[in-house]
Tab-separated table of C-alpha atoms and ligand atoms in Angstrom:
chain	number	residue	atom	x	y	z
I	1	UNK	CA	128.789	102.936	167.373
I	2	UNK	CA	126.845	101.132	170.191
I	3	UNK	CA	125.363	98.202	169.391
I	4	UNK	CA	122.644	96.307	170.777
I	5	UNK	CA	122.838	93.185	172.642
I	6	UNK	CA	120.750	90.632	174.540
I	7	UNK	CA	120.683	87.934	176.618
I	8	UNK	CA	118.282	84.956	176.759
I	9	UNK	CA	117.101	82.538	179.402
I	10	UNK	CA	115.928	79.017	178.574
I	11	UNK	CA	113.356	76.951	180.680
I	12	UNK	CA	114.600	73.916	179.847
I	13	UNK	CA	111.488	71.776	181.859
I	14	UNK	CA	108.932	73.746	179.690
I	15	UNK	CA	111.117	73.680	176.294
I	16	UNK	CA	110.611	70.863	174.154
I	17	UNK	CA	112.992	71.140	171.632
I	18	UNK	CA	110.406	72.194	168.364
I	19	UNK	CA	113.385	74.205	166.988
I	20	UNK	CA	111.006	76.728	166.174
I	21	UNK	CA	113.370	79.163	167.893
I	22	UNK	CA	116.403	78.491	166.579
I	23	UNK	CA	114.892	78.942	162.728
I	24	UNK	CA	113.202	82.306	163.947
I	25	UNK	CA	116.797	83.505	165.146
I	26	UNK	CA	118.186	86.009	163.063
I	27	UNK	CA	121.891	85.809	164.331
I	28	UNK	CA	122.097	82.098	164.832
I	29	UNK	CA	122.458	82.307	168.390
I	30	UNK	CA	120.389	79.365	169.353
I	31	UNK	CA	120.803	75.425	168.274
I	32	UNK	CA	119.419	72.593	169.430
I	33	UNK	CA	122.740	70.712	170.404
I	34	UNK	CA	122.300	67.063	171.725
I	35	UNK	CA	118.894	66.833	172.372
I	36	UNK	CA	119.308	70.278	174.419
I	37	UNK	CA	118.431	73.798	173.390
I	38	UNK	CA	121.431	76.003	174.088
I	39	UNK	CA	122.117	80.225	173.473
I	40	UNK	CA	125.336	81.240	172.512
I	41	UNK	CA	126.692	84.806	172.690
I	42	UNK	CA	125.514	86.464	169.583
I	43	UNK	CA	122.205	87.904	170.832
I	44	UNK	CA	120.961	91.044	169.600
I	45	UNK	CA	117.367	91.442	171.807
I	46	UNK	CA	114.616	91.236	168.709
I	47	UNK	CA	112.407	89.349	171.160
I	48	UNK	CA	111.481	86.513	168.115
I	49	UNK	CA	111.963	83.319	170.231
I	50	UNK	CA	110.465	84.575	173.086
I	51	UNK	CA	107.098	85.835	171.281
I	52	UNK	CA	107.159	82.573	169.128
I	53	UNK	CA	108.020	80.002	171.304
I	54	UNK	CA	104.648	78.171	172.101
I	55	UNK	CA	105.752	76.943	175.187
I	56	UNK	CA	106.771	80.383	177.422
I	57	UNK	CA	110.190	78.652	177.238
I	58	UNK	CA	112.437	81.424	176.445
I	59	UNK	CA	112.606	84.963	177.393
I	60	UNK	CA	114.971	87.827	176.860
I	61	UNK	CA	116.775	88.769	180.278
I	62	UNK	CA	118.946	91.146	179.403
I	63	UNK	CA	119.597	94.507	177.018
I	64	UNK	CA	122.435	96.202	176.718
I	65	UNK	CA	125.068	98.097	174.577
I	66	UNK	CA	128.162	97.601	173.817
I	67	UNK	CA	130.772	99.927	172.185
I	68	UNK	CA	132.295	98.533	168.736
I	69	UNK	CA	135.520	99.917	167.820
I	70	UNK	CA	135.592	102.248	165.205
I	71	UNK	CA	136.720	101.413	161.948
I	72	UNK	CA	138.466	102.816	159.051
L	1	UNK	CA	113.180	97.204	179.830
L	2	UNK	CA	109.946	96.496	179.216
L	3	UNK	CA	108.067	93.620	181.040
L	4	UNK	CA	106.861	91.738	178.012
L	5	UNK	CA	105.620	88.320	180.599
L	6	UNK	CA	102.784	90.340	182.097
L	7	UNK	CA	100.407	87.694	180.467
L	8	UNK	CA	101.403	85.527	182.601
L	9	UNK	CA	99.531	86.227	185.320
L	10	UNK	CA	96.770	84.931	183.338
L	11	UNK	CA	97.793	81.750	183.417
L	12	UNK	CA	98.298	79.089	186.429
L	13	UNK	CA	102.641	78.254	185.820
L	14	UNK	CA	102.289	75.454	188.040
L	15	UNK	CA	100.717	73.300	185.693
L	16	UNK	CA	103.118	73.744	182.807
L	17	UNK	CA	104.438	72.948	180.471
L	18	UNK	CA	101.332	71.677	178.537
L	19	UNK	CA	100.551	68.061	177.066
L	20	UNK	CA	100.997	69.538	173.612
L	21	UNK	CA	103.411	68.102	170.877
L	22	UNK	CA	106.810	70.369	170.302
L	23	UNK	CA	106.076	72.859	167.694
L	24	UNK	CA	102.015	72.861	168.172
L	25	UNK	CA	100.146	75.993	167.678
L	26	UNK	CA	97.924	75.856	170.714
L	27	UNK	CA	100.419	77.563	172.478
L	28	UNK	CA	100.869	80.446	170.967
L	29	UNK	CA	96.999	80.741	170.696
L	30	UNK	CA	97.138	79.991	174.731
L	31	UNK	CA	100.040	83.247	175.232
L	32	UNK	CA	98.021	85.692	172.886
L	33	UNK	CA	94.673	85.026	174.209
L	34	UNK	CA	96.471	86.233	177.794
L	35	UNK	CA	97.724	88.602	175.919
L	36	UNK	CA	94.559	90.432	175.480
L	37	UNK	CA	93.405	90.019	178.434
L	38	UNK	CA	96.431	91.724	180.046
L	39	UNK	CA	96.107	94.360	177.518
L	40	UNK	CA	92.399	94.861	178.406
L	41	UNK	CA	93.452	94.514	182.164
L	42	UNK	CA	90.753	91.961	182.754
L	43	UNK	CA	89.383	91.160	185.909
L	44	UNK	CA	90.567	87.508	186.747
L	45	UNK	CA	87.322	87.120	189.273
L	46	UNK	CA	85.150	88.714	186.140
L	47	UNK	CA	86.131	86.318	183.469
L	48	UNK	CA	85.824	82.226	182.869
L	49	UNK	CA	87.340	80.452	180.127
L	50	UNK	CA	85.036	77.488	178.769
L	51	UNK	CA	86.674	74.508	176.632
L	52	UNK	CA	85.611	71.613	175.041
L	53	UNK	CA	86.849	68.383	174.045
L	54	UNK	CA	90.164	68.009	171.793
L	55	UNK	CA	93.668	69.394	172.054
L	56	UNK	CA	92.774	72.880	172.072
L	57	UNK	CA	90.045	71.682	174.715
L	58	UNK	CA	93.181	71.374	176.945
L	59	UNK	CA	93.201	75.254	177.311
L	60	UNK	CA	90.999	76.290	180.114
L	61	UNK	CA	93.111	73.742	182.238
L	62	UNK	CA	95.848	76.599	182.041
L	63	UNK	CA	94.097	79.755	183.214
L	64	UNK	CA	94.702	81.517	186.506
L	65	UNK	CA	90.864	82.536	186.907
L	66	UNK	CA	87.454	80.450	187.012
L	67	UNK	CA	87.321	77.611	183.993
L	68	UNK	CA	85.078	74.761	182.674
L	69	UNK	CA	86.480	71.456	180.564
L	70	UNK	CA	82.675	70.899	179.842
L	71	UNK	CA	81.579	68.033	176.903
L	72	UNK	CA	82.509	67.602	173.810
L	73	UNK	CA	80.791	70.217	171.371
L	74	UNK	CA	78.928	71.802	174.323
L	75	UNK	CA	81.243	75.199	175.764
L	76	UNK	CA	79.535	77.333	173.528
L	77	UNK	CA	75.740	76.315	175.815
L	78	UNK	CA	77.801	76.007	178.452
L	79	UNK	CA	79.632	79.621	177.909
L	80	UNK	CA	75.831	81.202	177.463
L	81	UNK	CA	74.621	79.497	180.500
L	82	UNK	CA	77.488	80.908	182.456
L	83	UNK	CA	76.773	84.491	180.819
L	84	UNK	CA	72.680	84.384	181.260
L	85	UNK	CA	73.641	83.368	185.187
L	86	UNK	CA	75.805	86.534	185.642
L	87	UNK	CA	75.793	88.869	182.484
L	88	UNK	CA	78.685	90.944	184.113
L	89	UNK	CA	81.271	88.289	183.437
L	90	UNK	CA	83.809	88.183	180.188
L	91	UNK	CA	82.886	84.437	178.699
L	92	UNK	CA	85.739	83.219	176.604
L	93	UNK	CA	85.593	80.048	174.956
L	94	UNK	CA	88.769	78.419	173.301
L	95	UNK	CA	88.248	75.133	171.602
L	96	UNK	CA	88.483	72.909	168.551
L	97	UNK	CA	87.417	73.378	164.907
L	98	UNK	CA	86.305	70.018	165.538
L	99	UNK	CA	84.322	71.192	168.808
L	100	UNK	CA	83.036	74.258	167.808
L	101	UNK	CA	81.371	73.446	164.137
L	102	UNK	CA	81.402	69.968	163.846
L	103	UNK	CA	79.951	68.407	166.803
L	104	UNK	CA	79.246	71.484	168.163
L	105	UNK	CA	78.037	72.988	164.987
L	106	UNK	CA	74.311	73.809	165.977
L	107	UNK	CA	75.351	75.602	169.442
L	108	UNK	CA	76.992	77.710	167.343
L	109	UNK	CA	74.236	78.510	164.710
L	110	UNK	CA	71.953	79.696	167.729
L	111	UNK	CA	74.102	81.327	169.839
L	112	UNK	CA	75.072	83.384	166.803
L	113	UNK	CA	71.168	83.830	166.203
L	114	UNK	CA	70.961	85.000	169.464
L	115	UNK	CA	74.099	87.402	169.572
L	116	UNK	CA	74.662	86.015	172.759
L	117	UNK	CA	77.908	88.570	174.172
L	118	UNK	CA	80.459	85.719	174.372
L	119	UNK	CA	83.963	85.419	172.792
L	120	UNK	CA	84.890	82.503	170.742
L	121	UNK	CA	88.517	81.720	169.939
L	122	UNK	CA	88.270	78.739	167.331
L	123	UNK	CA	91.427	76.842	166.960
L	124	UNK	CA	91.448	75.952	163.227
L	125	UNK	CA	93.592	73.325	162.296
L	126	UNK	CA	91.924	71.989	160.027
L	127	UNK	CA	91.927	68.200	161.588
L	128	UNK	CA	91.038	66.023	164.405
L	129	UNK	CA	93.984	66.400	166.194
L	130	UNK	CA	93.783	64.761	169.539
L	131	UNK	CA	91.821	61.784	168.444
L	132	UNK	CA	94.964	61.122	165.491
L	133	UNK	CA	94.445	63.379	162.439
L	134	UNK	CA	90.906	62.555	161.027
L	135	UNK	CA	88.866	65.285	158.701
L	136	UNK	CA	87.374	68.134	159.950
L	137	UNK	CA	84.584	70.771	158.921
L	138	UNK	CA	87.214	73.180	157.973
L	139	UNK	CA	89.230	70.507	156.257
L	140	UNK	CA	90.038	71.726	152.407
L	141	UNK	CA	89.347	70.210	149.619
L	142	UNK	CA	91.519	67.716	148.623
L	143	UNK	CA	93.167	67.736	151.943
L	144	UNK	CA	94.213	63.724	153.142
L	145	UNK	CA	94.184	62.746	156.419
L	146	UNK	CA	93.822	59.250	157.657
L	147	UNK	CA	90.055	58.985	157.087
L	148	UNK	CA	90.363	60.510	153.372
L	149	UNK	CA	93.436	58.876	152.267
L	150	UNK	CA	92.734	60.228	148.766
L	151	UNK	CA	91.506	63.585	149.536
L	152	UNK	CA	88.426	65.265	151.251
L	153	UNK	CA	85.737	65.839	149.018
L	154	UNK	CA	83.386	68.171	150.588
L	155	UNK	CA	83.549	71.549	151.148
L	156	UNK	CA	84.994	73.350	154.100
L	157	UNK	CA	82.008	75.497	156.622
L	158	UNK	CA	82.185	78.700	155.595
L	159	UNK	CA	81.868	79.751	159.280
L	160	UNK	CA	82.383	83.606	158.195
L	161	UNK	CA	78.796	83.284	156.229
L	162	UNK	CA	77.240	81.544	158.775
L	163	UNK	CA	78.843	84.274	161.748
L	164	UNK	CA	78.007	87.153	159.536
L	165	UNK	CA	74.654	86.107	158.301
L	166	UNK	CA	73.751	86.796	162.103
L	167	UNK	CA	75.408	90.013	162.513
L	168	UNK	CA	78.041	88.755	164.580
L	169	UNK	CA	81.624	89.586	164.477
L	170	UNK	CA	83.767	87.580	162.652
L	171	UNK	CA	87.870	87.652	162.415
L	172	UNK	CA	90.108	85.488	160.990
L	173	UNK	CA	93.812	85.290	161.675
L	174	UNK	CA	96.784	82.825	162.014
L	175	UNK	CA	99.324	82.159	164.460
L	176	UNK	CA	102.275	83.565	162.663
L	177	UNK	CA	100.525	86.809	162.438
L	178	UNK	CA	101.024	87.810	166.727
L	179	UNK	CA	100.042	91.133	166.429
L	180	UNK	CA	97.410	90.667	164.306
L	181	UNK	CA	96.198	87.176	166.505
L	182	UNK	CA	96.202	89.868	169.630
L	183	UNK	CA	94.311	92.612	168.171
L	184	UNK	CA	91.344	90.272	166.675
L	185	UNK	CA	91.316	89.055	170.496
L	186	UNK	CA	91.159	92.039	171.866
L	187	UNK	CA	88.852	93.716	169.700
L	188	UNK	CA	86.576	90.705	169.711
L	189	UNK	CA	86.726	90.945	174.083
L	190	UNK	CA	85.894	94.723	172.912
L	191	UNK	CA	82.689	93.807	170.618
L	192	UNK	CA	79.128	94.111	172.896
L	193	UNK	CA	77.520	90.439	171.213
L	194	UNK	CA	78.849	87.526	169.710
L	195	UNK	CA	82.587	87.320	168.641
L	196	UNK	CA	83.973	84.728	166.653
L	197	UNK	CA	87.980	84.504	165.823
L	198	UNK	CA	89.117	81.965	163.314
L	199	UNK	CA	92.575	80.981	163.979
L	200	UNK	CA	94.417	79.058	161.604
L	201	UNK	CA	96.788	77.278	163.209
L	202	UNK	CA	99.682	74.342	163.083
L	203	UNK	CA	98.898	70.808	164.309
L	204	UNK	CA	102.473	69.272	163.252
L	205	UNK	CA	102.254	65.866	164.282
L	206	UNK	CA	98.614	65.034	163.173
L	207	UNK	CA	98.532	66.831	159.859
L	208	UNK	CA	101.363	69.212	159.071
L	209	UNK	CA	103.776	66.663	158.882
L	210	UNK	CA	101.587	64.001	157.100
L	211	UNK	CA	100.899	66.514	154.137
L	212	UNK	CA	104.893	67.082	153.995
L	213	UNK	CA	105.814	70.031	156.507
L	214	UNK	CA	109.075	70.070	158.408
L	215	UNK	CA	108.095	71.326	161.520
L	216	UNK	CA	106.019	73.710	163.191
L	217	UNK	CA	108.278	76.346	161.259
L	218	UNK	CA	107.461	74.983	158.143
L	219	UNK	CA	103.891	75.668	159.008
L	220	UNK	CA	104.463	78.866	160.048
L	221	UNK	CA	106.142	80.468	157.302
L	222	UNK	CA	103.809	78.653	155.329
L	223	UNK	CA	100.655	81.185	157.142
L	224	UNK	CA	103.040	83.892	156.466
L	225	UNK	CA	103.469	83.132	152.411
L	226	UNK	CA	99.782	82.457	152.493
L	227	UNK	CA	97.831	85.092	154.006
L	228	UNK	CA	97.717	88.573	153.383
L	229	UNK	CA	96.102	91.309	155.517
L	230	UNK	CA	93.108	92.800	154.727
L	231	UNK	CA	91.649	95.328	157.308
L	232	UNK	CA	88.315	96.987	156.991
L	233	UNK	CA	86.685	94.162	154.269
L	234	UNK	CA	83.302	93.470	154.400
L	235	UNK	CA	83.897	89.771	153.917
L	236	UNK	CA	87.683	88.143	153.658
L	237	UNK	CA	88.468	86.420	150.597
L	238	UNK	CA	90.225	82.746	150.566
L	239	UNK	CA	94.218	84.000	151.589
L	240	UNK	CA	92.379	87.110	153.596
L	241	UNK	CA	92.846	87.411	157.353
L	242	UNK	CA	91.383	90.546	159.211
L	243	UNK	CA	88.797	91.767	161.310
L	244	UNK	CA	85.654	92.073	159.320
L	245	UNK	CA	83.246	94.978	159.446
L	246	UNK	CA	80.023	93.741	161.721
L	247	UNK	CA	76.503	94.210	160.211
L	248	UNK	CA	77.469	93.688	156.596
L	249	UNK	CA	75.005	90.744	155.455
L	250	UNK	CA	76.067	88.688	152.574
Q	301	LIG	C1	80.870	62.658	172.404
Q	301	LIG	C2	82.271	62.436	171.948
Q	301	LIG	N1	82.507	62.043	170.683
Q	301	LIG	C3	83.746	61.848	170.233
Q	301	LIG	C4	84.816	62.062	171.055
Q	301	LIG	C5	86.226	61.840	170.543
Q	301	LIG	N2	86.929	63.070	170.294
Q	301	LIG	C6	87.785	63.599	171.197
Q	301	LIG	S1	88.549	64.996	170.656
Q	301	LIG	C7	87.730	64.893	169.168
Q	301	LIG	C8	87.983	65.877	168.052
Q	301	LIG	C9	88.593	67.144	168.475
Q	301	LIG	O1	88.894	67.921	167.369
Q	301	LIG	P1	89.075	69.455	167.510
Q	301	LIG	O2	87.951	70.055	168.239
Q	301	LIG	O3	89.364	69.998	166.157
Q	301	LIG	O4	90.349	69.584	168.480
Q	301	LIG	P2	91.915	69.444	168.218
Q	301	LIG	O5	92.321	68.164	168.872
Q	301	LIG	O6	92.164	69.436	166.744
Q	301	LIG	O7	92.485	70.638	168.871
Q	301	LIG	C10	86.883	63.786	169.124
Q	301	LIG	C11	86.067	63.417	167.947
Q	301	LIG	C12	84.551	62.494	172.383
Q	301	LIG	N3	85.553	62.757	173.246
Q	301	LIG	N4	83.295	62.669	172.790
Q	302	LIG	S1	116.141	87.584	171.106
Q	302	LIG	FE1	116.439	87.439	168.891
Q	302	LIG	S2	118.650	87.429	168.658
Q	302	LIG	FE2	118.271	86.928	170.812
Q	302	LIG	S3	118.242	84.696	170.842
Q	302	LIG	FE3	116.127	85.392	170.592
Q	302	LIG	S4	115.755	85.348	168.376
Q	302	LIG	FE4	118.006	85.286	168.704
Q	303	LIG	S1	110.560	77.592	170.533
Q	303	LIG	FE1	110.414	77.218	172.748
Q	303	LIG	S2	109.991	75.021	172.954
Q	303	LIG	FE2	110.734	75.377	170.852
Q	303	LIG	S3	112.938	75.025	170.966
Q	303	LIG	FE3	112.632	77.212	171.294
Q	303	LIG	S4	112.471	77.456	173.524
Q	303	LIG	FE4	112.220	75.269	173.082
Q	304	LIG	S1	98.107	66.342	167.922
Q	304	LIG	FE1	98.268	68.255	166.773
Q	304	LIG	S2	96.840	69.678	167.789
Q	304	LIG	FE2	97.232	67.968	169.191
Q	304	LIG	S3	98.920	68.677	170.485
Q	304	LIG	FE3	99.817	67.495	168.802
Q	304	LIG	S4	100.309	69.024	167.231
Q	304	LIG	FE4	98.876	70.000	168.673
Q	305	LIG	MG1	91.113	70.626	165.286
């Protein structure tokens, strides 16, 4: 089964750290970590922090699939 | 993939980010209004953005196309002085609840007499927010900010009565509610006279968290719990957002 994934890029002069992202996230895949907004690698491309972030701070880069093994 | 920063070209990067607090809803008001006009492919030498005093006055500042910061309570004269010089230009104005009906309140009872063809994107949060979080015209009942420490006691405008007493077209929407926001924008851009959008919005750091939100979030899911859409209603009901049917006199 391919799955979906995504990649984000953070503007880090225009973010300001609302953690209105993070709570939008629906794979926890961003976390405001010492006073710095950082993306780990569980991104699946649903676009959420980049349509609500009020500041044009975060956009997805990159789509792509990736094969899971199959199971059972 | 699909380009999905078009909007920006709408808007002038170089003086990001804006002045406004982390977790403010001006900004998503700013991105949606750019939105549209990408969406409506508008001509950048055909349209001016007018503003007015307050947070939200802050807006035309960030447009890549001709803009006014004009007085407080005076873009919507301004906006029809702009239009009545050169009728073939889009006039948007984006301001304040405070701007727009409070100080500004009879502009906007004439130029919605007049049906004068302008767009007006009302930020409504419900507060004073730039000058600290006093009451405003579309403060609710019982609502306490730092000039009614135990509650407001008058009623809110009903700025849909007064917009559709004139005829004019009225929508109301929040800023949890993009696609929705974008569509009222656009359609209002769409409508030949006067076009008024109501959106509710946060202000976190002047109200939202004094009346015991989180966050901008908080606020947000709060619009989403809130307000239910109601498309095609002659007149929206308290919890209503939509885009109202013009010409229906109440
Ligand atoms: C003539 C005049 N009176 C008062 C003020 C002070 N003042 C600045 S912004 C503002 C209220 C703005 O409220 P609103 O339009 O709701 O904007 P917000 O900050 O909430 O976006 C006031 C009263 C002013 N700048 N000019
Ligand atoms: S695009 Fe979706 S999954 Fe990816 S970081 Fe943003 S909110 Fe999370
Ligand atoms: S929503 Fe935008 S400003 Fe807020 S934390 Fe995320 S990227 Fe930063
Ligand atoms: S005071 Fe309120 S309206 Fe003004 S920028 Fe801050 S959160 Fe936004
Ligand atoms: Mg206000």
């Amino acid at each position: 089964m391919p799955q979906r994934k995504g990649e984000v890029a953070i503007n880090h002069r225009y973010c300001k750290r609302c953690n209105i992202c993070p709570q939008f996230c629906p794979t926890n895949n961003l976390e405001i970590v010492k006073g710095k907004l950082v993306a780990y690698d569980r991104c699946i491309a649903c676009f959420n922090c980049e349509r609500y972030c009020p500041d044009m701070a975060i956009e997805v880069v990159k789509i792509y699939n990736v094969e899971t093994p199959a199971t059972g | 993939m699909e380009d999905t920063t078009r909007f920006k070209r709408f808007l002038k990067e170089k003086n990001l980010p804006t002045p406004w607090c982390p977790g403010c809803g001006n900004g998503i008001i700013l991105k949606s209004t750019c939105d549209a006009f990408d969406e409506l492919n508008l001509d950048t030498d055909k349209t001016v953005v007018v503003s007015g005093i307050g947070c939200s006055g802050r807006s035309a500042g960030f447009f890549n196309l001709d803009s006014v910061h004009t007085a407080h309570g005076r873009a919507i004269p301004m906006a029809e002085g702009i239009k009545i010089a050169n009728e073939n230009l889009h006039v948007v104005v984006l301001s304040g609840d405070g701007d727009l009906l409070g100080i500004g309140g009879n502009h906007l009872l004439h130029a919605s007499r007049r049906n004068t063809p302008i767009t007006i994107i009302c930020f409504s949060n419900e507060i004073y927010g730039m000058t600290g979080g006093q009451v405003s015209p579309t403060s609710k009942q019982g609502a306490k900010t730092i000039t009614t420490p135990d509650g407001c006691k008058d009623t809110p405008i009903n700025v849909q009565a007064l917009i559709k007493a004139h005829n004019c077209f009225y929508a109301r929407t929040t800023t949890f509610h993009l696609k929705h926001l974008k569509k009222c924008i656009v359609e209002a851009l769409r409508h030949p006279g006067l076009a008024f959008v109501d959106v509710i919005c946060q202000c976190i750091v002047n109200n939202g968290r004094r009346i015991g939100f989180k966050d901008g979030y908080d606020m947000l899911m709060h619009y989403k719990n809130t307000y239910k859409i109601n498309e095609n209603a002659d007149l929206l009901k308290e919890g209503e957002i939509g885009i109202t049917k013009v010409g229906v006199v109440k």
